[in-house]
PDB file of C-alpha atoms in Angstrom:
ATOM      1  CA  MET P   1       0.649   0.057  -0.107  1.00 60.00           C
ATOM      2  CA  VAL P   2       1.628   3.471  -0.357  1.00 74.00           C
ATOM      3  CA  ASP P   3       1.663   5.396   1.434  1.00 87.00           C
ATOM      4  CA  VAL P   4       0.512   8.993   0.713  1.00 93.00           C
ATOM      5  CA  ILE P   5       1.803  11.043   2.492  1.00 95.00           C
ATOM      6  CA  SER P   6       5.552   9.595   2.611  1.00 96.00           C
ATOM      7  CA  THR P   7       4.804  10.617  -1.736  1.00 96.00           C
ATOM      8  CA  ALA P   8       3.773  13.791  -0.482  1.00 97.00           C
ATOM      9  CA  ILE P   9       6.716  14.520   0.774  1.00 98.00           C
ATOM     10  CA  SER P  10       8.586  14.198  -1.841  1.00 97.00           C
ATOM     11  CA  GLU P  11       6.398  15.757  -4.990  1.00 98.00           C
ATOM     12  CA  ALA P  12       6.627  19.033  -2.361  1.00 98.00           C
ATOM     13  CA  ILE P  13      10.394  18.874  -1.693  1.00 98.00           C
ATOM     14  CA  LYS P  14      11.225  18.258  -5.618  1.00 98.00           C
ATOM     15  CA  ARG P  15       8.098  21.420  -6.796  1.00 98.00           C
ATOM     16  CA  LEU P  16      10.425  23.823  -3.771  1.00 98.00           C
ATOM     17  CA  GLU P  17      13.676  22.078  -5.546  1.00 97.00           C
ATOM     18  CA  ALA P  18      12.176  23.404  -8.697  1.00 97.00           C
ATOM     19  CA  GLU P  19      11.131  26.812  -7.539  1.00 96.00           C
ATOM     20  CA  ASN P  20      15.648  26.795  -6.756  1.00 94.00           C
ATOM     21  CA  ALA P  21      14.367  27.374  -2.495  1.00 95.00           C
ATOM     22  CA  ILE P  22      17.293  27.691   0.181  1.00 96.00           C
ATOM     23  CA  PHE P  23      14.799  28.657   3.119  1.00 96.00           C
ATOM     24  CA  THR P  24      16.113  31.348   5.414  1.00 94.00           C
ATOM     25  CA  LEU P  25      15.652  29.659   9.030  1.00 94.00           C
ATOM     26  CA  GLU P  26      14.251  26.006   9.406  1.00 97.00           C
ATOM     27  CA  ALA P  27      11.158  28.132  10.628  1.00 97.00           C
ATOM     28  CA  ASP P  28      10.818  29.023   6.679  1.00 97.00           C
ATOM     29  CA  PHE P  29      12.122  25.148   5.445  1.00 98.00           C
ATOM     30  CA  GLN P  30       8.802  24.525   7.821  1.00 98.00           C
ATOM     31  CA  PHE P  31       6.266  26.887   6.127  1.00 98.00           C
ATOM     32  CA  SER P  32       7.322  26.539   2.755  1.00 98.00           C
ATOM     33  CA  LEU P  33       6.968  22.611   2.736  1.00 98.00           C
ATOM     34  CA  ALA P  34       4.161  22.531   4.009  1.00 98.00           C
ATOM     35  CA  TRP P  35       2.003  25.208   1.433  1.00 98.00           C
ATOM     36  CA  LYS P  36       3.802  22.453  -0.184  1.00 98.00           C
ATOM     37  CA  LEU P  37       1.740  19.144   1.308  1.00 98.00           C
ATOM     38  CA  LYS P  38      -1.283  21.623   0.952  1.00 98.00           C
ATOM     39  CA  GLU P  39      -1.251  21.699  -2.424  1.00 97.00           C
ATOM     40  CA  ILE P  40      -0.470  18.287  -3.242  1.00 97.00           C
ATOM     41  CA  LEU P  41      -3.394  16.535  -0.523  1.00 97.00           C
ATOM     42  CA  GLY P  42      -6.505  19.127  -0.735  1.00 96.00           C
ATOM     43  CA  GLU P  43      -8.567  20.592   1.087  1.00 94.00           C
ATOM     44  CA  THR P  44      -9.207  16.950   3.126  1.00 95.00           C
ATOM     45  CA  ALA P  45      -5.820  17.310   4.319  1.00 97.00           C
ATOM     46  CA  LYS P  46      -5.702  18.448   8.519  1.00 97.00           C
ATOM     47  CA  ILE P  47      -2.437  20.761   8.321  1.00 98.00           C
ATOM     48  CA  ILE P  48      -1.436  22.108  11.679  1.00 98.00           C
ATOM     49  CA  LEU P  49       2.327  23.964  12.585  1.00 98.00           C
ATOM     50  CA  GLU P  50       3.265  23.572  15.327  1.00 97.00           C
ATOM     51  CA  TYR P  51       1.164  20.964  16.980  1.00 96.00           C
ATOM     52  CA  PRO P  52       1.370  20.850  21.014  1.00 94.00           C
ATOM     53  CA  TYR P  53       0.764  16.343  22.599  1.00 89.00           C
ATOM     54  CA  ARG P  54       1.527  15.074  25.940  1.00 86.00           C
ATOM     55  CA  GLU P  55       3.386  11.965  25.546  1.00 80.00           C
ATOM     56  CA  LYS P  56       1.734  10.887  28.506  1.00 78.00           C
ATOM     57  CA  GLU P  57      -1.301  12.674  31.489  1.00 80.00           C
ATOM     58  CA  GLY P  58       0.423  15.347  33.235  1.00 81.00           C
ATOM     59  CA  THR P  59       3.789  15.933  31.550  1.00 84.00           C
ATOM     60  CA  ARG P  60       4.305  19.126  29.802  1.00 89.00           C
ATOM     61  CA  ILE P  61       3.424  19.589  26.780  1.00 92.00           C
ATOM     62  CA  LYS P  62       6.328  19.711  24.117  1.00 91.00           C
ATOM     63  CA  TYR P  63       5.170  20.624  20.030  1.00 96.00           C
ATOM     64  CA  ILE P  64       5.301  18.264  16.199  1.00 97.00           C
ATOM     65  CA  ASP P  65       6.882  21.144  13.547  1.00 98.00           C
ATOM     66  CA  ILE P  66       4.053  19.424  11.111  1.00 98.00           C
ATOM     67  CA  TYR P  67       0.805  17.628  12.268  1.00 98.00           C
ATOM     68  CA  ILE P  68      -0.824  16.659   8.661  1.00 98.00           C
ATOM     69  CA  ASP P  69      -5.249  14.282   9.010  1.00 97.00           C
ATOM     70  CA  THR P  70      -5.347  13.109   6.384  1.00 96.00           C
ATOM     71  CA  PRO P  71      -9.215  11.046   5.760  1.00 94.00           C
ATOM     72  CA  ASP P  72      -6.737   7.384   6.364  1.00 92.00           C
ATOM     73  CA  GLU P  73      -3.304   8.459   7.441  1.00 95.00           C
ATOM     74  CA  ILE P  74      -2.138  10.113  10.099  1.00 96.00           C
ATOM     75  CA  SER P  75       2.018  12.078  10.518  1.00 97.00           C
ATOM     76  CA  PHE P  76       3.874  13.484  12.360  1.00 97.00           C
ATOM     77  CA  ILE P  77       7.038  15.707  10.647  1.00 98.00           C
ATOM     78  CA  GLU P  78      10.208  16.924  12.341  1.00 98.00           C
ATOM     79  CA  LEU P  79      12.737  19.113  10.588  1.00 98.00           C
ATOM     80  CA  LYS P  80      16.271  19.606  10.873  1.00 98.00           C
ATOM     81  CA  TYR P  81      17.798  22.927   8.885  1.00 98.00           C
ATOM     82  CA  LYS P  82      21.885  23.184   9.669  1.00 97.00           C
ATOM     83  CA  THR P  83      23.445  25.746   7.234  1.00 97.00           C
ATOM     84  CA  THR P  84      27.086  26.902   6.949  1.00 95.00           C
ATOM     85  CA  ALA P  85      27.387  30.728   5.300  1.00 94.00           C
ATOM     86  CA  LYS P  86      26.344  31.181   2.097  1.00 92.00           C
ATOM     87  CA  GLU P  87      24.707  34.182   0.439  1.00 94.00           C
ATOM     88  CA  ILE P  88      21.508  33.312  -1.447  1.00 92.00           C
ATOM     89  CA  THR P  89      18.523  34.907  -2.929  1.00 90.00           C
ATOM     90  CA  ARG P  90      15.178  34.762  -1.600  1.00 90.00           C
ATOM     91  CA  TYR P  91      12.508  36.392  -2.950  1.00 89.00           C
ATOM     92  CA  GLY P  92      14.602  39.063  -5.031  1.00 90.00           C
ATOM     93  CA  ILE P  93      16.022  40.134  -1.174  1.00 91.00           C
ATOM     94  CA  ASN P  94      19.065  39.783  -0.860  1.00 94.00           C
ATOM     95  CA  LEU P  95      20.296  37.152   2.318  1.00 92.00           C
ATOM     96  CA  THR P  96      23.330  36.005   4.330  1.00 94.00           C
ATOM     97  CA  LEU P  97      22.084  31.899   5.827  1.00 94.00           C
ATOM     98  CA  LYS P  98      23.996  32.140   9.551  1.00 93.00           C
ATOM     99  CA  ASN P  99      26.892  29.271   9.672  1.00 94.00           C
ATOM    100  CA  HIS P 100      24.528  27.164  12.374  1.00 93.00           C
ATOM    101  CA  SER P 101      28.298  24.859  13.213  1.00 88.00           C
ATOM    102  CA  ALA P 102      28.022  22.671  16.317  1.00 89.00           C
ATOM    103  CA  GLN P 103      27.366  19.244  14.183  1.00 92.00           C
ATOM    104  CA  ASP P 104      27.767  17.114  16.807  1.00 91.00           C
ATOM    105  CA  PHE P 105      24.371  19.004  18.798  1.00 91.00           C
ATOM    106  CA  GLY P 106      22.941  19.064  15.397  1.00 94.00           C
ATOM    107  CA  ARG P 107      23.392  14.995  15.488  1.00 94.00           C
ATOM    108  CA  LEU P 108      22.088  15.076  18.637  1.00 94.00           C
ATOM    109  CA  LEU P 109      18.734  16.953  18.385  1.00 95.00           C
ATOM    110  CA  PHE P 110      17.944  14.988  15.183  1.00 97.00           C
ATOM    111  CA  VAL P 111      18.507  11.673  16.799  1.00 96.00           C
ATOM    112  CA  GLN P 112      16.362  12.875  19.777  1.00 95.00           C
ATOM    113  CA  ASP P 113      14.029  13.570  17.080  1.00 97.00           C
ATOM    114  CA  ILE P 114      12.876  10.316  16.045  1.00 97.00           C
ATOM    115  CA  GLU P 115      13.519   8.825  19.773  1.00 96.00           C
ATOM    116  CA  ARG P 116      10.480  11.074  20.134  1.00 95.00           C
ATOM    117  CA  LEU P 117       9.108   9.862  17.292  1.00 96.00           C
ATOM    118  CA  GLU P 118       9.086   6.887  17.734  1.00 96.00           C
ATOM    119  CA  ARG P 119       6.969   6.822  21.105  1.00 93.00           C
ATOM    120  CA  ILE P 120       4.042   8.144  19.893  1.00 92.00           C
ATOM    121  CA  ARG P 121       1.116   6.180  20.130  1.00 88.00           C
ATOM    122  CA  ASN P 122      -1.007   5.751  17.235  1.00 89.00           C
ATOM    123  CA  THR P 123      -4.590   5.887  18.965  1.00 87.00           C
ATOM    124  CA  THR P 124      -7.018   6.603  16.017  1.00 89.00           C
ATOM    125  CA  SER P 125      -8.473   3.884  13.753  1.00 91.00           C
ATOM    126  CA  LYS P 126      -6.319   5.531  10.919  1.00 93.00           C
ATOM    127  CA  LYS P 127      -2.604   4.960   8.971  1.00 94.00           C
ATOM    128  CA  MET P 128       0.160   6.304  10.810  1.00 95.00           C
ATOM    129  CA  ASN P 129       3.815   7.374   9.484  1.00 95.00           C
ATOM    130  CA  ASN P 130       6.011   9.970  11.376  1.00 97.00           C
ATOM    131  CA  TYR P 131       8.735  11.400   9.413  1.00 98.00           C
ATOM    132  CA  CYS P 132      12.187  13.143   9.780  1.00 98.00           C
ATOM    133  CA  LEU P 133      14.186  15.587   7.410  1.00 98.00           C
ATOM    134  CA  LEU P 134      17.283  17.203   7.475  1.00 98.00           C
ATOM    135  CA  LEU P 135      18.813  19.586   5.599  1.00 98.00           C
ATOM    136  CA  THR P 136      21.587  20.776   4.967  1.00 98.00           C
ATOM    137  CA  ASN P 137      24.866  22.731   3.341  1.00 96.00           C
ATOM    138  CA  ASP P 138      27.281  21.103   5.337  1.00 96.00           C
ATOM    139  CA  LYS P 139      29.213  17.979   3.805  1.00 94.00           C
ATOM    140  CA  VAL P 140      30.049  17.045   8.145  1.00 93.00           C
ATOM    141  CA  TYR P 141      26.731  15.406   8.376  1.00 95.00           C
ATOM    142  CA  TRP P 142      26.791  13.482   4.907  1.00 95.00           C
ATOM    143  CA  GLU P 143      30.586  12.460   4.563  1.00 89.00           C
ATOM    144  CA  LYS P 144      31.490   9.518   5.628  1.00 71.00           C
ATOM    145  CA  GLU P 145      33.445  10.087   9.615  1.00 63.00           C
ATOM    146  CA  LYS P 146      36.901   9.673  10.246  1.00 63.00           C
ATOM    147  CA  ARG P 147      37.400   7.620  12.760  1.00 56.00           C
ATOM    148  CA  GLU P 148      39.900   8.163  15.417  1.00 55.00           C
ATOM    149  CA  LYS P 149      41.340   6.333  18.007  1.00 52.00           C
ATOM    150  CA  LYS P 150      40.249   8.598  20.574  1.00 59.00           C
ATOM    151  CA  GLU P 151      36.301   8.265  21.188  1.00 64.00           C
ATOM    152  CA  THR P 152      34.890  11.760  19.862  1.00 72.00           C
ATOM    153  CA  ILE P 153      31.812  13.343  21.382  1.00 78.00           C
ATOM    154  CA  ASP P 154      28.957  12.101  19.364  1.00 83.00           C
ATOM    155  CA  GLU P 155      30.705   9.099  17.808  1.00 83.00           C
ATOM    156  CA  LYS P 156      26.842   6.674  17.806  1.00 86.00           C
ATOM    157  CA  PHE P 157      25.428  10.007  16.994  1.00 90.00           C
ATOM    158  CA  TYR P 158      27.211   9.761  12.746  1.00 91.00           C
ATOM    159  CA  LEU P 159      24.347  10.568   9.749  1.00 94.00           C
ATOM    160  CA  ALA P 160      26.715   8.682   6.372  1.00 90.00           C
ATOM    161  CA  LYS P 161      25.561   5.708   6.920  1.00 85.00           C
ATOM    162  CA  ASN P 162      23.477   4.313   9.821  1.00 91.00           C
ATOM    163  CA  ILE P 163      21.830   5.478  13.070  1.00 94.00           C
ATOM    164  CA  GLU P 164      22.823   2.093  15.693  1.00 92.00           C
ATOM    165  CA  ALA P 165      20.124  -0.037  17.205  1.00 93.00           C
ATOM    166  CA  GLY P 166      19.767   0.819  20.561  1.00 92.00           C
ATOM    167  CA  PRO P 167      20.892   3.092  24.039  1.00 91.00           C
ATOM    168  CA  LYS P 168      23.702   5.258  22.777  1.00 92.00           C
ATOM    169  CA  VAL P 169      25.154   7.642  24.838  1.00 90.00           C
ATOM    170  CA  PHE P 170      26.310  11.636  24.216  1.00 89.00           C
ATOM    171  CA  SER P 171      28.998  12.712  24.689  1.00 86.00           C
ATOM    172  CA  PRO P 172      29.838  10.014  27.474  1.00 78.00           C
ATOM    173  CA  LYS P 173      33.198  11.146  29.452  1.00 77.00           C
ATOM    174  CA  ASN P 174      31.771  14.718  30.238  1.00 75.00           C
ATOM    175  CA  ASP P 175      28.725  15.257  33.072  1.00 76.00           C
ATOM    176  CA  LYS P 176      27.575  18.215  31.699  1.00 76.00           C
ATOM    177  CA  TYR P 177      26.732  16.683  28.005  1.00 78.00           C
ATOM    178  CA  LYS P 178      25.950  12.841  28.846  1.00 83.00           C
ATOM    179  CA  LYS P 179      22.112  12.365  27.605  1.00 89.00           C
ATOM    180  CA  GLU P 180      21.033   8.812  26.777  1.00 92.00           C
ATOM    181  CA  VAL P 181      19.621   8.056  23.474  1.00 93.00           C
ATOM    182  CA  SER P 182      18.327   4.958  22.370  1.00 94.00           C
ATOM    183  CA  THR P 183      15.955   4.406  18.720  1.00 96.00           C
ATOM    184  CA  ASN P 184      15.654   1.490  15.982  1.00 95.00           C
ATOM    185  CA  GLU P 185      18.205   1.476  13.768  1.00 95.00           C
ATOM    186  CA  TYR P 186      18.263   2.965   9.962  1.00 96.00           C
ATOM    187  CA  GLU P 187      19.388   3.522   7.771  1.00 95.00           C
ATOM    188  CA  CYS P 188      20.541   6.886   6.220  1.00 96.00           C
ATOM    189  CA  HIS P 189      20.186   8.165   2.207  1.00 96.00           C
ATOM    190  CA  TRP P 190      21.345  11.338   1.025  1.00 97.00           C
ATOM    191  CA  CYS P 191      19.286  12.700  -1.999  1.00 97.00           C
ATOM    192  CA  ASN P 192      20.478  15.867  -3.885  1.00 98.00           C
ATOM    193  CA  TYR P 193      18.303  19.397  -3.050  1.00 98.00           C
ATOM    194  CA  LEU P 194      19.935  22.043  -5.437  1.00 96.00           C
ATOM    195  CA  ASP P 195      23.879  22.054  -5.864  1.00 92.00           C
ATOM    196  CA  ASP P 196      25.042  22.344  -2.267  1.00 95.00           C
ATOM    197  CA  PHE P 197      22.594  21.006   0.064  1.00 97.00           C
ATOM    198  CA  LYS P 198      21.595  17.667   0.591  1.00 97.00           C
ATOM    199  CA  LEU P 199      18.852  16.538   2.248  1.00 98.00           C
ATOM    200  CA  LEU P 200      17.962  13.589   4.925  1.00 98.00           C
ATOM    201  CA  MET P 201      14.894  11.043   5.398  1.00 98.00           C
ATOM    202  CA  ILE P 202      13.805   8.497   8.193  1.00 97.00           C
ATOM    203  CA  LYS P 203      10.867   7.504   8.079  1.00 97.00           C
ATOM    204  CA  VAL P 204       9.996   5.935  11.730  1.00 97.00           C
ATOM    205  CA  LYS P 205      10.166   2.842  12.853  1.00 93.00           C
ATOM    206  CA  PRO P 206       7.398   2.983  16.395  1.00 88.00           C
ATOM    207  CA  SER P 207       9.427   1.905  19.949  1.00 81.00           C
ATOM    208  CA  GLU P 208       8.090  -1.234  21.765  1.00 69.00           C
ATOM    209  CA  ARG P 209       8.988   0.156  24.680  1.00 58.00           C
TER     210      ARG P 209
END
């Protein structure tokens, strides 16, 4: 059976690329993608940005970047947009993209998004498929990692090839930044976007935990 929302996301990305869309920041990417998804999915699709939810009753409210509800399928989508400095033109305005750096924390946040979406339970009769997207022009995210003898702060969080299953500790030797994340295993397939951007799209597998 075709996943309608997955197909719509792929088509939305193609349309944005055809328009040479380079986004000023993550919120621009979020809005632009949601707009294209609405065009593709039509009036029956309900799309909400910054969708509020609670993992459990009594816990604090968290927010999902894009929530989609169609007649047969629902989806939660989390986005990350990480850039290096670059001169761009957006709607005829000359702008400079921010240099985010801190790729180790960028990887951590992306894997944390996956972990969050894995824990969301489907309480409807509809099919549910959730996705995490990372769009970047920073080649550090997609290049094959350079292994060294010494342990690196984010060794378990490289996204060049795959995300390993089970618990992963970020900054294992530094209590200030120590965080444990546990996810399923994922292969990372990067796709080209325009000349120097790449997109990683992960279809999230529900967690048994």
